[in-house]
Amino acid sequence: MTFNNAAADEDVNPLADPEERPAPPAVFIIFGASGDLTSRKLMPAIERLALRRLLPPGFAVVGVARTEMNDDDFRERMRELVEKGGGGGAEARHVWDSFVGAFRYIAGDYDDPDTFERLKDVLAELDNERGTAENRLYYLATPPSTFPTVIKGLAAHDLNRPTSDDAFVRIVIEKPFGHDLQTALDLDATVHEAFDESQVYRIDHYLGKETVQNVLALRFANAAFEPTWNRRYIDHIQITVAESIGVEHRGSFYEQAGALRDIVQNHVMQVLSMTLMEPPVTFDADGIRDEKVKALKAVEILTPEKVKQQVVRAQYARGWVGGDEVIGYREEEGVNPHSTTETYVAMKLRVDNWRWAGVPVYVRTGKRLPKRVTEVALQFKRVPHLPFAPEMVKDLEADSIVLRIQPDEGITLRFGAKVPGQAFRVRSVSMDFFYGAAFLEETPDAYERLLLDALIGDATLFIRSDEVEQAWHIVDPLLQAWEHEDVPLATYESGTWGPGEADDLMAADDRRWRRP
Ligand code: BG6
């Protein structure tokens, strides 16, 4: 069986995108092929792309990692993973069997030149045997400390540049992009010594989520919303990235990260910039990224004093989530019992530009909150004059528009409506759009979407170096203040919506957090 772009005759969805683009021939090279990300995200994404007939016959995978394995062990391991992850089934097995022959594995250290020599040989072999056309997509799925070693290794063996005019060489880099502003700049310098920025695809899986992209569709394809999307009508913005899970088996990783680096520096900043940005002139990678950078540049940089006033950091204690009793962060495996790493952050940011002056943005993110929900809520100002008696509108909240990024992907508009009956009462009601119901289609997984984009060469949903830098400019002062100043660390019971201090932050402005 080959992978062509012919749609299966059965199950044709009339609302599906008729122009799905297949990937060109290429070798996908994963550094860190024996790791968690490869098994949880990359291989399942590859399998789904294959099942959707979006991978051509000239597609091959090379895994590189330190674990000793041969090609067959690697193939078997990948198959087991995919099957365990819910893949499998007769069709999947058939597809898998037909392309697993193009899987190779190289066991080696990243600082050993021999690893790269062998990689070079395997790539040449695949070009000859499988028609992979000298195209390469590298993927750094290793611990971030090894990124510079791998990048330098590729450059030292001339694996960083295309070998012909028609071929491409690209590199996908996983977050975290640096540990703070300085290390991010250092990493970028290393990347740019080996690769041109146009070859670099920094991945933030939030950008692969359909609903994050839908922020752009909602704002820039409609005349109905954009006119109100500014300081004249919006009172404030709330961005929530809540998770019910704890740190799971990633305690020692999380100790070095914390919620600010793990979620705010990347996912929140991406969602924030798409919410705040001006309309791009063109819908292409640089058109969009230029506007996102401009939006981030308008975000207030907090002084240490303001960090104390406008930011709350906290850590989860024991509690109950979804009916189960759960342990506190300091009791998690791999976590220092005296840890001061934050698992929750809430903050208020000012945006200093024409559109948003005077409209605060409140952000909160945390683990072990009551449920998993990511949303952006724009709360409108109250009308200038309410011609109703107070009791008629006592159940009327301010209007809002809520972009539900996950779960229940969609959009809710909250507005006031008359309660049926003789009395004239106005109450807030919701008008809901559900993504799944409207398009009758399963949304592709973020990694699936982003891998295909990187293979095709569309960088729109990847982060440019100046975006990363700007996001660090916003986040770095918080890290500095936490390290050098006396900033308290609050606690919250697992299964609650965070510490009381976060409610106080809102109450000081006479506002409340939404209950998603
Ligand atoms: C990752 C973080 O980037 O995003 C995790 O490292 C977090 O800690 C995850 O759980 C959340 O992603 P999603 O897609 O479940 O919202």
Short mmCIF file of C-alpha atoms and ligand atoms in Angstrom, two decimals:
data_model
loop_
_atom_site.label_atom_id
_atom_site.label_comp_id
_atom_site.label_asym_id
_atom_site.label_seq_id
_atom_site.Cartn_x
_atom_site.Cartn_y
_atom_site.Cartn_z
CA MET A 1 0.00 0.00 0.00
CA THR A 2 1.24 3.46 -0.77
CA PHE A 3 0.32 6.76 0.80
CA ASN A 4 -1.30 8.93 -1.77
CA ASN A 5 -3.66 11.77 -1.31
CA ALA A 6 -6.70 10.06 -2.78
CA ALA A 7 -9.53 10.42 -0.31
CA ALA A 8 -11.19 7.20 0.74
CA ASP A 9 -14.51 6.88 -1.11
CA GLU A 10 -16.41 5.97 2.00
CA ASP A 11 -16.95 8.39 4.88
CA VAL A 12 -16.56 11.52 2.80
CA ASN A 13 -17.39 14.43 5.05
CA PRO A 14 -18.85 17.30 3.01
CA LEU A 15 -17.62 19.80 5.61
CA ALA A 16 -14.07 18.48 5.70
CA ASP A 17 -11.27 20.56 4.24
CA PRO A 18 -11.12 19.46 0.59
CA GLU A 19 -7.58 20.69 0.21
CA GLU A 20 -5.61 18.68 2.68
CA ARG A 21 -2.03 18.97 1.64
CA PRO A 22 0.14 15.84 1.70
CA ALA A 23 3.68 15.97 3.01
CA PRO A 24 6.56 15.88 0.54
CA PRO A 25 9.06 12.99 0.61
CA ALA A 26 11.32 13.45 3.63
CA VAL A 27 13.17 11.78 6.48
CA PHE A 28 11.85 12.63 9.92
CA ILE A 29 14.71 12.35 12.38
CA ILE A 30 13.82 12.24 16.06
CA PHE A 31 16.51 12.95 18.64
CA GLY A 32 15.21 11.46 21.88
CA ALA A 33 13.41 8.62 20.10
CA SER A 34 13.22 6.43 23.19
CA GLY A 35 11.59 9.16 25.27
CA ASP A 36 8.17 10.06 26.50
CA LEU A 37 7.31 12.67 23.88
CA THR A 38 8.07 10.30 21.03
CA SER A 39 5.77 7.68 22.43
CA ARG A 40 2.95 9.92 23.62
CA LYS A 41 2.80 12.48 20.84
CA LEU A 42 5.10 12.05 17.85
CA MET A 43 4.47 8.43 16.87
CA PRO A 44 0.70 8.61 17.29
CA ALA A 45 0.76 11.77 15.14
CA ILE A 46 2.81 10.01 12.46
CA GLU A 47 0.42 7.08 12.52
CA ARG A 48 -2.63 9.29 12.09
CA LEU A 49 -1.01 11.20 9.24
CA ALA A 50 -0.29 7.88 7.55
CA LEU A 51 -3.87 6.75 8.04
CA ARG A 52 -5.11 10.01 6.54
CA ARG A 53 -2.90 9.25 3.50
CA LEU A 54 -0.89 12.41 4.07
CA LEU A 55 2.53 10.77 4.08
CA PRO A 56 4.06 9.91 0.72
CA PRO A 57 5.81 6.63 -0.12
CA GLY A 58 9.12 8.46 0.21
CA PHE A 59 8.69 9.06 3.92
CA ALA A 60 11.06 7.57 6.47
CA VAL A 61 11.72 7.88 10.19
CA VAL A 62 15.10 7.74 11.92
CA GLY A 63 15.14 7.48 15.70
CA VAL A 64 18.27 8.59 17.52
CA ALA A 65 18.71 8.02 21.26
CA ARG A 66 21.11 6.62 23.81
CA THR A 67 19.11 3.45 24.55
CA GLU A 68 20.59 0.37 22.86
CA MET A 69 18.20 -1.00 20.22
CA ASN A 70 18.38 -2.20 16.64
CA ASP A 71 16.05 -1.22 13.79
CA ASP A 72 13.68 -4.10 14.47
CA ASP A 73 13.46 -3.39 18.19
CA PHE A 74 12.67 0.23 17.39
CA ARG A 75 9.96 -0.73 14.90
CA GLU A 76 8.42 -3.17 17.34
CA ARG A 77 8.54 -0.63 20.14
CA MET A 78 6.87 2.02 18.02
CA ARG A 79 4.17 -0.39 16.94
CA GLU A 80 3.41 -1.37 20.54
CA LEU A 81 3.20 2.24 21.54
CA VAL A 82 0.81 3.18 18.83
CA GLU A 83 -1.38 0.18 19.59
CA LYS A 84 -1.33 0.90 23.30
CA GLY A 85 -2.24 4.52 22.62
CA GLY A 86 -5.52 3.48 21.02
CA GLY A 87 -4.17 3.19 17.47
CA GLY A 88 -4.24 -0.22 15.85
CA GLY A 89 -7.14 -1.92 14.16
CA ALA A 90 -6.88 -3.79 10.86
CA GLU A 91 -6.43 -0.74 8.65
CA ALA A 92 -3.87 0.82 10.96
CA ARG A 93 -1.88 -2.43 11.07
CA HIS A 94 -1.91 -2.61 7.31
CA VAL A 95 -0.69 0.97 6.95
CA TRP A 96 1.89 0.50 9.66
CA ASP A 97 3.28 -2.70 8.10
CA SER A 98 3.72 -0.96 4.80
CA PHE A 99 5.83 1.87 6.08
CA VAL A 100 7.57 0.57 9.13
CA GLY A 101 10.25 -0.80 6.79
CA ALA A 102 11.40 2.79 6.40
CA PHE A 103 12.14 3.12 10.13
CA ARG A 104 15.78 3.15 11.23
CA TYR A 105 17.36 3.53 14.62
CA ILE A 106 20.73 4.86 15.71
CA ALA A 107 21.91 4.24 19.28
CA GLY A 108 24.50 6.74 20.32
CA ASP A 109 25.57 9.64 22.47
CA TYR A 110 24.81 13.12 21.23
CA ASP A 111 28.35 14.28 21.92
CA ASP A 112 29.90 11.40 19.98
CA PRO A 113 30.85 12.35 16.37
CA ASP A 114 30.25 8.73 15.38
CA THR A 115 26.50 9.14 16.06
CA PHE A 116 26.32 11.87 13.43
CA GLU A 117 28.54 9.96 10.97
CA ARG A 118 26.20 7.02 11.19
CA LEU A 119 23.21 9.32 10.81
CA LYS A 120 24.74 10.75 7.66
CA ASP A 121 25.17 7.25 6.21
CA VAL A 122 21.63 6.21 7.08
CA LEU A 123 20.20 9.38 5.52
CA ALA A 124 22.12 8.76 2.28
CA GLU A 125 20.89 5.16 2.28
CA LEU A 126 17.27 6.26 2.72
CA ASP A 127 17.58 8.81 -0.09
CA ASN A 128 18.71 6.00 -2.38
CA GLU A 129 16.42 3.25 -1.21
CA ARG A 130 13.24 5.09 -0.27
CA GLY A 131 13.33 8.21 -2.43
CA THR A 132 13.33 10.65 0.47
CA ALA A 133 14.71 13.37 -1.84
CA GLU A 134 17.39 14.66 0.57
CA ASN A 135 14.70 16.41 2.59
CA ARG A 136 15.20 16.32 6.35
CA LEU A 137 13.07 17.33 9.29
CA TYR A 138 14.96 17.06 12.58
CA TYR A 139 13.01 16.99 15.81
CA LEU A 140 14.62 17.77 19.16
CA ALA A 141 12.67 15.69 21.65
CA THR A 142 15.60 15.40 24.04
CA PRO A 143 16.02 17.12 27.43
CA PRO A 144 16.68 20.82 26.73
CA SER A 145 20.20 20.63 28.17
CA THR A 146 21.22 18.54 25.13
CA PHE A 147 19.78 20.90 22.50
CA PRO A 148 23.09 22.77 21.95
CA THR A 149 25.07 19.51 21.69
CA VAL A 150 22.76 18.08 19.05
CA ILE A 151 22.65 21.33 17.09
CA LYS A 152 26.44 21.62 17.10
CA GLY A 153 26.76 17.95 16.16
CA LEU A 154 24.52 18.45 13.12
CA ALA A 155 26.49 21.51 12.03
CA ALA A 156 29.87 19.84 12.55
CA HIS A 157 28.81 17.07 10.16
CA ASP A 158 27.26 19.36 7.53
CA LEU A 159 23.85 17.99 8.30
CA ASN A 160 22.40 21.46 8.87
CA ARG A 161 22.23 22.62 5.25
CA PRO A 162 20.37 21.20 2.24
CA THR A 163 22.54 19.16 -0.07
CA SER A 164 20.79 20.44 -3.19
CA ASP A 165 18.79 23.50 -4.23
CA ASP A 166 15.49 21.62 -4.23
CA ALA A 167 15.93 19.97 -0.87
CA PHE A 168 15.05 21.29 2.58
CA VAL A 169 16.56 20.86 6.02
CA ARG A 170 14.42 22.02 8.94
CA ILE A 171 14.62 21.62 12.66
CA VAL A 172 11.74 21.47 15.12
CA ILE A 173 12.62 22.54 18.65
CA GLU A 174 10.44 21.60 21.59
CA LYS A 175 9.84 23.90 24.50
CA PRO A 176 11.28 25.01 26.86
CA PHE A 177 13.22 27.52 24.77
CA GLY A 178 15.61 28.48 27.52
CA HIS A 179 15.26 28.60 31.27
CA ASP A 180 15.14 32.40 31.45
CA LEU A 181 15.80 35.32 29.15
CA GLN A 182 19.58 34.92 29.09
CA THR A 183 19.60 31.16 28.45
CA ALA A 184 16.95 31.66 25.74
CA LEU A 185 19.20 34.21 24.04
CA ASP A 186 22.18 31.84 24.36
CA LEU A 187 20.17 28.99 22.86
CA ASP A 188 19.08 31.18 19.98
CA ALA A 189 22.67 32.19 19.29
CA THR A 190 23.64 28.50 19.09
CA VAL A 191 20.66 27.73 16.84
CA HIS A 192 21.48 30.63 14.52
CA GLU A 193 25.13 29.62 14.20
CA ALA A 194 23.93 26.39 12.62
CA PHE A 195 20.56 27.20 11.06
CA ASP A 196 18.95 30.11 9.33
CA GLU A 197 15.80 31.30 11.15
CA SER A 198 13.73 30.15 8.15
CA GLN A 199 14.82 26.56 8.90
CA VAL A 200 13.75 26.71 12.56
CA TYR A 201 10.32 25.58 13.75
CA ARG A 202 9.82 26.23 17.49
CA ILE A 203 6.83 24.22 18.53
CA ASP A 204 4.18 25.20 21.05
CA HIS A 205 1.45 22.62 20.81
CA TYR A 206 -1.18 25.20 21.81
CA LEU A 207 -0.82 26.74 18.37
CA GLY A 208 -1.80 23.40 16.85
CA LYS A 209 -5.11 23.44 18.68
CA GLU A 210 -7.92 24.28 16.27
CA THR A 211 -9.60 26.49 18.80
CA VAL A 212 -6.50 28.63 19.31
CA GLN A 213 -6.41 29.17 15.56
CA ASN A 214 -10.11 29.90 15.69
CA VAL A 215 -9.31 33.03 17.72
CA LEU A 216 -7.91 34.42 14.47
CA ALA A 217 -10.91 33.27 12.44
CA LEU A 218 -13.38 34.74 14.89
CA ARG A 219 -11.58 38.05 15.06
CA PHE A 220 -10.49 38.60 11.49
CA ALA A 221 -13.11 36.86 9.35
CA ASN A 222 -16.12 38.50 10.94
CA ALA A 223 -17.45 42.00 11.01
CA ALA A 224 -19.54 41.29 14.10
CA PHE A 225 -16.87 40.96 16.79
CA GLU A 226 -13.81 43.01 15.92
CA PRO A 227 -15.52 46.42 16.26
CA THR A 228 -16.09 45.75 19.96
CA TRP A 229 -12.70 44.11 20.54
CA ASN A 230 -11.07 47.10 22.22
CA ARG A 231 -10.96 49.43 25.22
CA ARG A 232 -14.22 51.17 24.25
CA TYR A 233 -16.31 48.07 24.92
CA ILE A 234 -14.17 45.61 26.84
CA ASP A 235 -13.79 46.02 30.59
CA HIS A 236 -11.15 43.35 31.11
CA ILE A 237 -9.86 40.02 29.81
CA GLN A 238 -9.43 36.77 31.73
CA ILE A 239 -7.27 33.95 30.47
CA THR A 240 -7.52 30.65 32.32
CA VAL A 241 -5.41 27.55 31.75
CA ALA A 242 -6.59 25.14 34.43
CA GLU A 243 -5.57 21.52 34.82
CA SER A 244 -6.95 18.94 37.21
CA ILE A 245 -3.86 16.73 36.96
CA GLY A 246 -0.90 17.17 39.27
CA VAL A 247 2.70 16.90 38.12
CA GLU A 248 2.22 13.16 37.50
CA HIS A 249 5.53 11.34 36.93
CA ARG A 250 7.31 14.57 35.97
CA GLY A 251 8.14 15.81 39.46
CA SER A 252 11.86 16.34 38.91
CA PHE A 253 11.29 18.12 35.58
CA TYR A 254 8.60 20.30 37.11
CA GLU A 255 10.82 21.28 40.02
CA GLN A 256 13.05 23.08 37.49
CA ALA A 257 10.12 24.55 35.59
CA GLY A 258 7.11 25.60 37.66
CA ALA A 259 3.88 26.95 36.21
CA LEU A 260 5.43 30.19 34.98
CA ARG A 261 7.98 28.51 32.72
CA ASP A 262 5.83 25.47 31.90
CA ILE A 263 2.65 27.27 30.85
CA VAL A 264 2.82 31.07 31.07
CA GLN A 265 6.00 31.76 29.11
CA ASN A 266 4.74 29.77 26.15
CA HIS A 267 1.08 28.66 25.99
CA VAL A 268 -0.38 31.67 27.78
CA MET A 269 1.78 34.16 25.89
CA GLN A 270 0.70 32.62 22.59
CA VAL A 271 -2.99 32.76 23.44
CA LEU A 272 -2.55 36.25 24.82
CA SER A 273 -0.80 37.59 21.74
CA MET A 274 -3.49 36.17 19.45
CA THR A 275 -6.17 37.76 21.58
CA LEU A 276 -4.51 41.17 21.64
CA MET A 277 -2.89 41.42 18.20
CA GLU A 278 -3.88 43.81 15.44
CA PRO A 279 -5.31 42.38 12.18
CA PRO A 280 -2.43 41.08 10.06
CA VAL A 281 -2.07 42.38 6.53
CA THR A 282 -1.59 38.88 5.16
CA PHE A 283 -2.36 35.50 6.61
CA ASP A 284 1.13 34.10 6.35
CA ALA A 285 3.84 33.21 8.81
CA ASP A 286 5.52 36.58 9.05
CA GLY A 287 2.35 38.63 8.63
CA ILE A 288 0.89 36.97 11.72
CA ARG A 289 4.06 36.71 13.74
CA ASP A 290 4.92 40.39 13.21
CA GLU A 291 1.59 41.36 14.79
CA LYS A 292 1.98 38.89 17.66
CA VAL A 293 5.38 40.33 18.53
CA LYS A 294 3.97 43.86 18.41
CA ALA A 295 1.21 42.84 20.82
CA LEU A 296 3.69 41.27 23.25
CA LYS A 297 5.82 44.39 23.13
CA ALA A 298 2.87 46.35 24.49
CA VAL A 299 2.53 44.15 27.57
CA GLU A 300 3.72 45.78 30.75
CA ILE A 301 7.08 44.69 32.15
CA LEU A 302 6.61 44.41 35.90
CA THR A 303 8.96 45.99 38.42
CA PRO A 304 9.81 43.92 41.54
CA GLU A 305 7.35 46.05 43.49
CA LYS A 306 4.59 45.37 40.98
CA VAL A 307 5.39 41.65 40.98
CA LYS A 308 4.53 41.69 44.67
CA GLN A 309 1.26 43.52 44.03
CA GLN A 310 0.11 41.99 40.75
CA VAL A 311 1.30 38.40 40.81
CA VAL A 312 0.29 35.51 43.04
CA ARG A 313 2.26 32.29 43.11
CA ALA A 314 1.09 29.22 44.93
CA GLN A 315 1.55 25.50 45.40
CA TYR A 316 -1.08 22.79 45.75
CA ALA A 317 -1.58 21.02 49.05
CA ARG A 318 -3.50 17.80 49.64
CA GLY A 319 -7.15 17.74 48.69
CA TRP A 320 -9.80 16.07 46.56
CA VAL A 321 -10.02 16.14 42.77
CA GLY A 322 -12.79 14.37 40.88
CA GLY A 323 -13.76 12.34 43.94
CA ASP A 324 -10.21 11.14 44.64
CA GLU A 325 -8.01 12.17 47.49
CA VAL A 326 -4.71 13.47 46.15
CA ILE A 327 -1.36 14.30 47.71
CA GLY A 328 0.23 17.74 47.95
CA TYR A 329 2.96 18.94 45.58
CA ARG A 330 5.73 18.57 48.16
CA GLU A 331 4.82 14.90 48.63
CA GLU A 332 5.06 14.10 44.89
CA GLU A 333 7.86 11.82 43.70
CA GLY A 334 10.94 13.75 42.59
CA VAL A 335 9.87 16.89 44.45
CA ASN A 336 11.88 18.47 47.24
CA PRO A 337 9.77 18.33 50.44
CA HIS A 338 10.67 22.01 50.99
CA SER A 339 10.18 23.01 47.37
CA THR A 340 9.18 26.57 46.54
CA THR A 341 8.29 25.77 42.93
CA GLU A 342 4.92 27.26 42.01
CA THR A 343 2.16 25.10 40.58
CA TYR A 344 -0.20 28.07 40.23
CA VAL A 345 0.24 31.62 39.01
CA ALA A 346 -2.29 34.42 38.79
CA MET A 347 -1.41 37.86 37.55
CA LYS A 348 -2.67 41.11 36.25
CA LEU A 349 -1.04 42.69 33.22
CA ARG A 350 -1.49 46.09 31.63
CA VAL A 351 -1.33 46.46 27.87
CA ASP A 352 0.10 49.76 26.78
CA ASN A 353 -1.23 50.41 23.31
CA TRP A 354 -4.03 52.32 21.63
CA ARG A 355 -6.45 49.41 21.48
CA TRP A 356 -6.08 48.08 25.00
CA ALA A 357 -5.09 51.02 27.21
CA GLY A 358 -6.94 50.67 30.52
CA VAL A 359 -8.12 47.08 29.90
CA PRO A 360 -6.37 44.78 32.37
CA VAL A 361 -5.64 41.20 31.43
CA TYR A 362 -5.90 38.69 34.27
CA VAL A 363 -4.15 35.40 33.75
CA ARG A 364 -4.31 32.30 35.91
CA THR A 365 -2.96 28.83 35.47
CA GLY A 366 -2.56 25.94 37.82
CA LYS A 367 -2.42 22.24 38.37
CA ARG A 368 -4.83 20.34 40.62
CA LEU A 369 -7.66 22.79 40.02
CA PRO A 370 -11.21 21.41 39.91
CA LYS A 371 -11.23 20.74 36.17
CA ARG A 372 -9.29 20.95 32.94
CA VAL A 373 -10.33 24.04 31.10
CA THR A 374 -8.60 26.61 28.93
CA GLU A 375 -10.51 29.70 27.96
CA VAL A 376 -10.22 33.35 27.05
CA ALA A 377 -13.03 35.52 28.35
CA LEU A 378 -13.57 39.10 27.27
CA GLN A 379 -15.90 40.84 29.63
CA PHE A 380 -17.77 43.79 28.22
CA LYS A 381 -18.35 47.06 30.03
CA ARG A 382 -21.82 47.67 31.39
CA VAL A 383 -24.15 49.72 29.24
CA PRO A 384 -23.83 53.44 29.94
CA HIS A 385 -27.36 53.69 31.27
CA LEU A 386 -29.69 50.89 32.44
CA PRO A 387 -33.30 52.07 32.05
CA PHE A 388 -34.53 49.31 34.42
CA ALA A 389 -35.35 49.27 38.10
CA PRO A 390 -32.59 47.52 40.11
CA GLU A 391 -34.71 44.46 40.91
CA MET A 392 -35.41 43.92 37.19
CA VAL A 393 -31.72 43.44 36.48
CA LYS A 394 -30.44 41.93 39.67
CA ASP A 395 -29.56 38.70 37.82
CA LEU A 396 -27.86 40.45 34.94
CA GLU A 397 -24.10 40.07 34.73
CA ALA A 398 -21.89 42.06 32.40
CA ASP A 399 -21.95 40.60 28.87
CA SER A 400 -19.03 38.44 27.88
CA ILE A 401 -17.63 36.46 25.04
CA VAL A 402 -15.80 33.30 26.04
CA LEU A 403 -13.53 31.41 23.69
CA ARG A 404 -13.43 27.86 25.01
CA ILE A 405 -10.16 26.40 23.88
CA GLN A 406 -10.67 23.08 25.66
CA PRO A 407 -12.62 20.97 26.41
CA ASP A 408 -16.08 21.58 24.82
CA GLU A 409 -14.27 23.62 22.17
CA GLY A 410 -16.38 26.54 21.06
CA ILE A 411 -17.58 30.03 21.82
CA THR A 412 -20.12 31.32 24.30
CA LEU A 413 -21.75 34.71 24.18
CA ARG A 414 -23.33 35.77 27.47
CA PHE A 415 -25.92 38.50 27.27
CA GLY A 416 -29.09 39.63 29.00
CA ALA A 417 -32.54 38.35 27.95
CA LYS A 418 -36.01 38.90 29.29
CA VAL A 419 -37.20 36.15 31.58
CA PRO A 420 -40.56 34.89 30.21
CA GLY A 421 -43.56 36.09 32.23
CA GLN A 422 -45.52 39.15 33.02
CA ALA A 423 -42.86 40.77 35.17
CA PHE A 424 -40.02 42.44 33.33
CA ARG A 425 -36.86 40.78 34.50
CA VAL A 426 -33.58 40.49 32.66
CA ARG A 427 -31.21 37.62 33.28
CA SER A 428 -27.93 36.58 31.70
CA VAL A 429 -28.20 33.71 29.22
CA SER A 430 -25.69 31.91 26.99
CA MET A 431 -25.59 31.45 23.26
CA ASP A 432 -23.25 28.57 22.50
CA PHE A 433 -21.34 27.47 19.46
CA PHE A 434 -19.85 23.97 19.71
CA TYR A 435 -17.04 23.25 17.35
CA GLY A 436 -17.64 19.51 17.13
CA ALA A 437 -21.37 19.85 16.49
CA ALA A 438 -20.94 22.50 13.81
CA PHE A 439 -18.29 20.75 11.76
CA LEU A 440 -19.10 17.08 12.38
CA GLU A 441 -15.44 16.37 12.30
CA GLU A 442 -12.88 15.20 14.75
CA THR A 443 -10.31 17.94 15.18
CA PRO A 444 -6.82 16.73 14.38
CA ASP A 445 -4.45 16.45 17.29
CA ALA A 446 -2.14 19.45 17.70
CA TYR A 447 1.03 17.46 16.99
CA GLU A 448 -0.47 15.91 13.90
CA ARG A 449 -1.27 19.34 12.51
CA LEU A 450 2.07 20.86 13.42
CA LEU A 451 4.20 17.99 12.13
CA LEU A 452 2.45 18.17 8.80
CA ASP A 453 2.95 21.95 8.66
CA ALA A 454 6.67 21.57 9.41
CA LEU A 455 6.99 18.94 6.66
CA ILE A 456 5.17 21.19 4.23
CA GLY A 457 7.19 24.24 5.30
CA ASP A 458 4.40 26.36 6.74
CA ALA A 459 5.78 28.18 9.79
CA THR A 460 2.63 30.16 10.60
CA LEU A 461 1.88 28.11 13.71
CA PHE A 462 5.45 28.03 14.97
CA ILE A 463 7.17 30.59 17.15
CA ARG A 464 9.74 32.97 15.77
CA SER A 465 12.82 33.82 17.83
CA ASP A 466 11.69 37.38 18.58
CA GLU A 467 8.39 36.05 19.96
CA VAL A 468 10.24 33.78 22.37
CA GLU A 469 12.48 36.65 23.41
CA GLN A 470 9.57 39.02 23.97
CA ALA A 471 7.69 36.44 26.03
CA TRP A 472 10.79 36.05 28.22
CA HIS A 473 10.99 39.82 28.65
CA ILE A 474 7.54 39.66 30.25
CA VAL A 475 8.16 36.58 32.38
CA ASP A 476 11.78 37.07 33.43
CA PRO A 477 11.14 39.90 35.95
CA LEU A 478 8.80 37.56 37.85
CA LEU A 479 11.51 34.91 38.09
CA GLN A 480 14.02 37.52 39.21
CA ALA A 481 11.70 38.94 41.84
CA TRP A 482 10.85 35.50 43.18
CA GLU A 483 14.50 34.63 43.43
CA HIS A 484 15.82 37.86 44.92
CA GLU A 485 12.94 39.46 46.75
CA ASP A 486 10.83 38.39 49.61
CA VAL A 487 7.73 37.26 47.69
CA PRO A 488 5.34 34.93 49.52
CA LEU A 489 4.37 31.53 48.14
CA ALA A 490 0.72 30.78 48.89
CA THR A 491 -0.85 27.32 49.07
CA TYR A 492 -4.21 26.07 47.88
CA GLU A 493 -6.07 22.90 48.57
CA SER A 494 -6.11 20.55 45.57
CA GLY A 495 -9.48 20.63 43.87
CA THR A 496 -10.11 24.31 44.59
CA TRP A 497 -9.78 27.27 42.24
CA GLY A 498 -6.48 28.43 43.74
CA PRO A 499 -5.47 30.49 46.75
CA GLY A 500 -7.51 33.25 48.35
CA GLU A 501 -4.73 35.67 47.38
CA ALA A 502 -5.76 35.28 43.73
CA ASP A 503 -9.33 36.24 44.63
CA ASP A 504 -7.97 39.23 46.53
CA LEU A 505 -6.08 40.32 43.41
CA MET A 506 -9.39 40.58 41.58
CA ALA A 507 -11.34 41.95 44.52
CA ALA A 508 -8.88 44.85 44.76
CA ASP A 509 -10.15 45.89 41.32
CA ASP A 510 -13.76 45.13 42.24
CA ARG A 511 -13.80 42.12 39.92
CA ARG A 512 -14.12 38.35 40.25
CA TRP A 513 -12.67 35.34 38.51
CA ARG A 514 -15.11 33.57 36.26
CA ARG A 515 -16.26 30.06 37.23
CA PRO A 516 -15.54 28.17 34.00
C1 BG6 B 1 2.64 21.05 28.50
C2 BG6 B 1 3.10 21.17 29.93
O1 BG6 B 1 3.35 21.95 27.69
O2 BG6 B 1 1.26 21.36 28.43
C3 BG6 B 1 2.29 20.26 30.83
O3 BG6 B 1 4.48 20.84 30.02
C4 BG6 B 1 0.81 20.51 30.65
O4 BG6 B 1 2.65 20.45 32.20
C5 BG6 B 1 0.44 20.49 29.17
O5 BG6 B 1 0.10 19.50 31.36
C6 BG6 B 1 -0.98 20.93 28.96
O6 BG6 B 1 -1.34 20.70 27.63
P1 BG6 B 1 -2.85 20.46 27.21
O7 BG6 B 1 -2.80 20.29 25.73
O8 BG6 B 1 -3.32 19.25 27.97
O9 BG6 B 1 -3.59 21.69 27.64
#
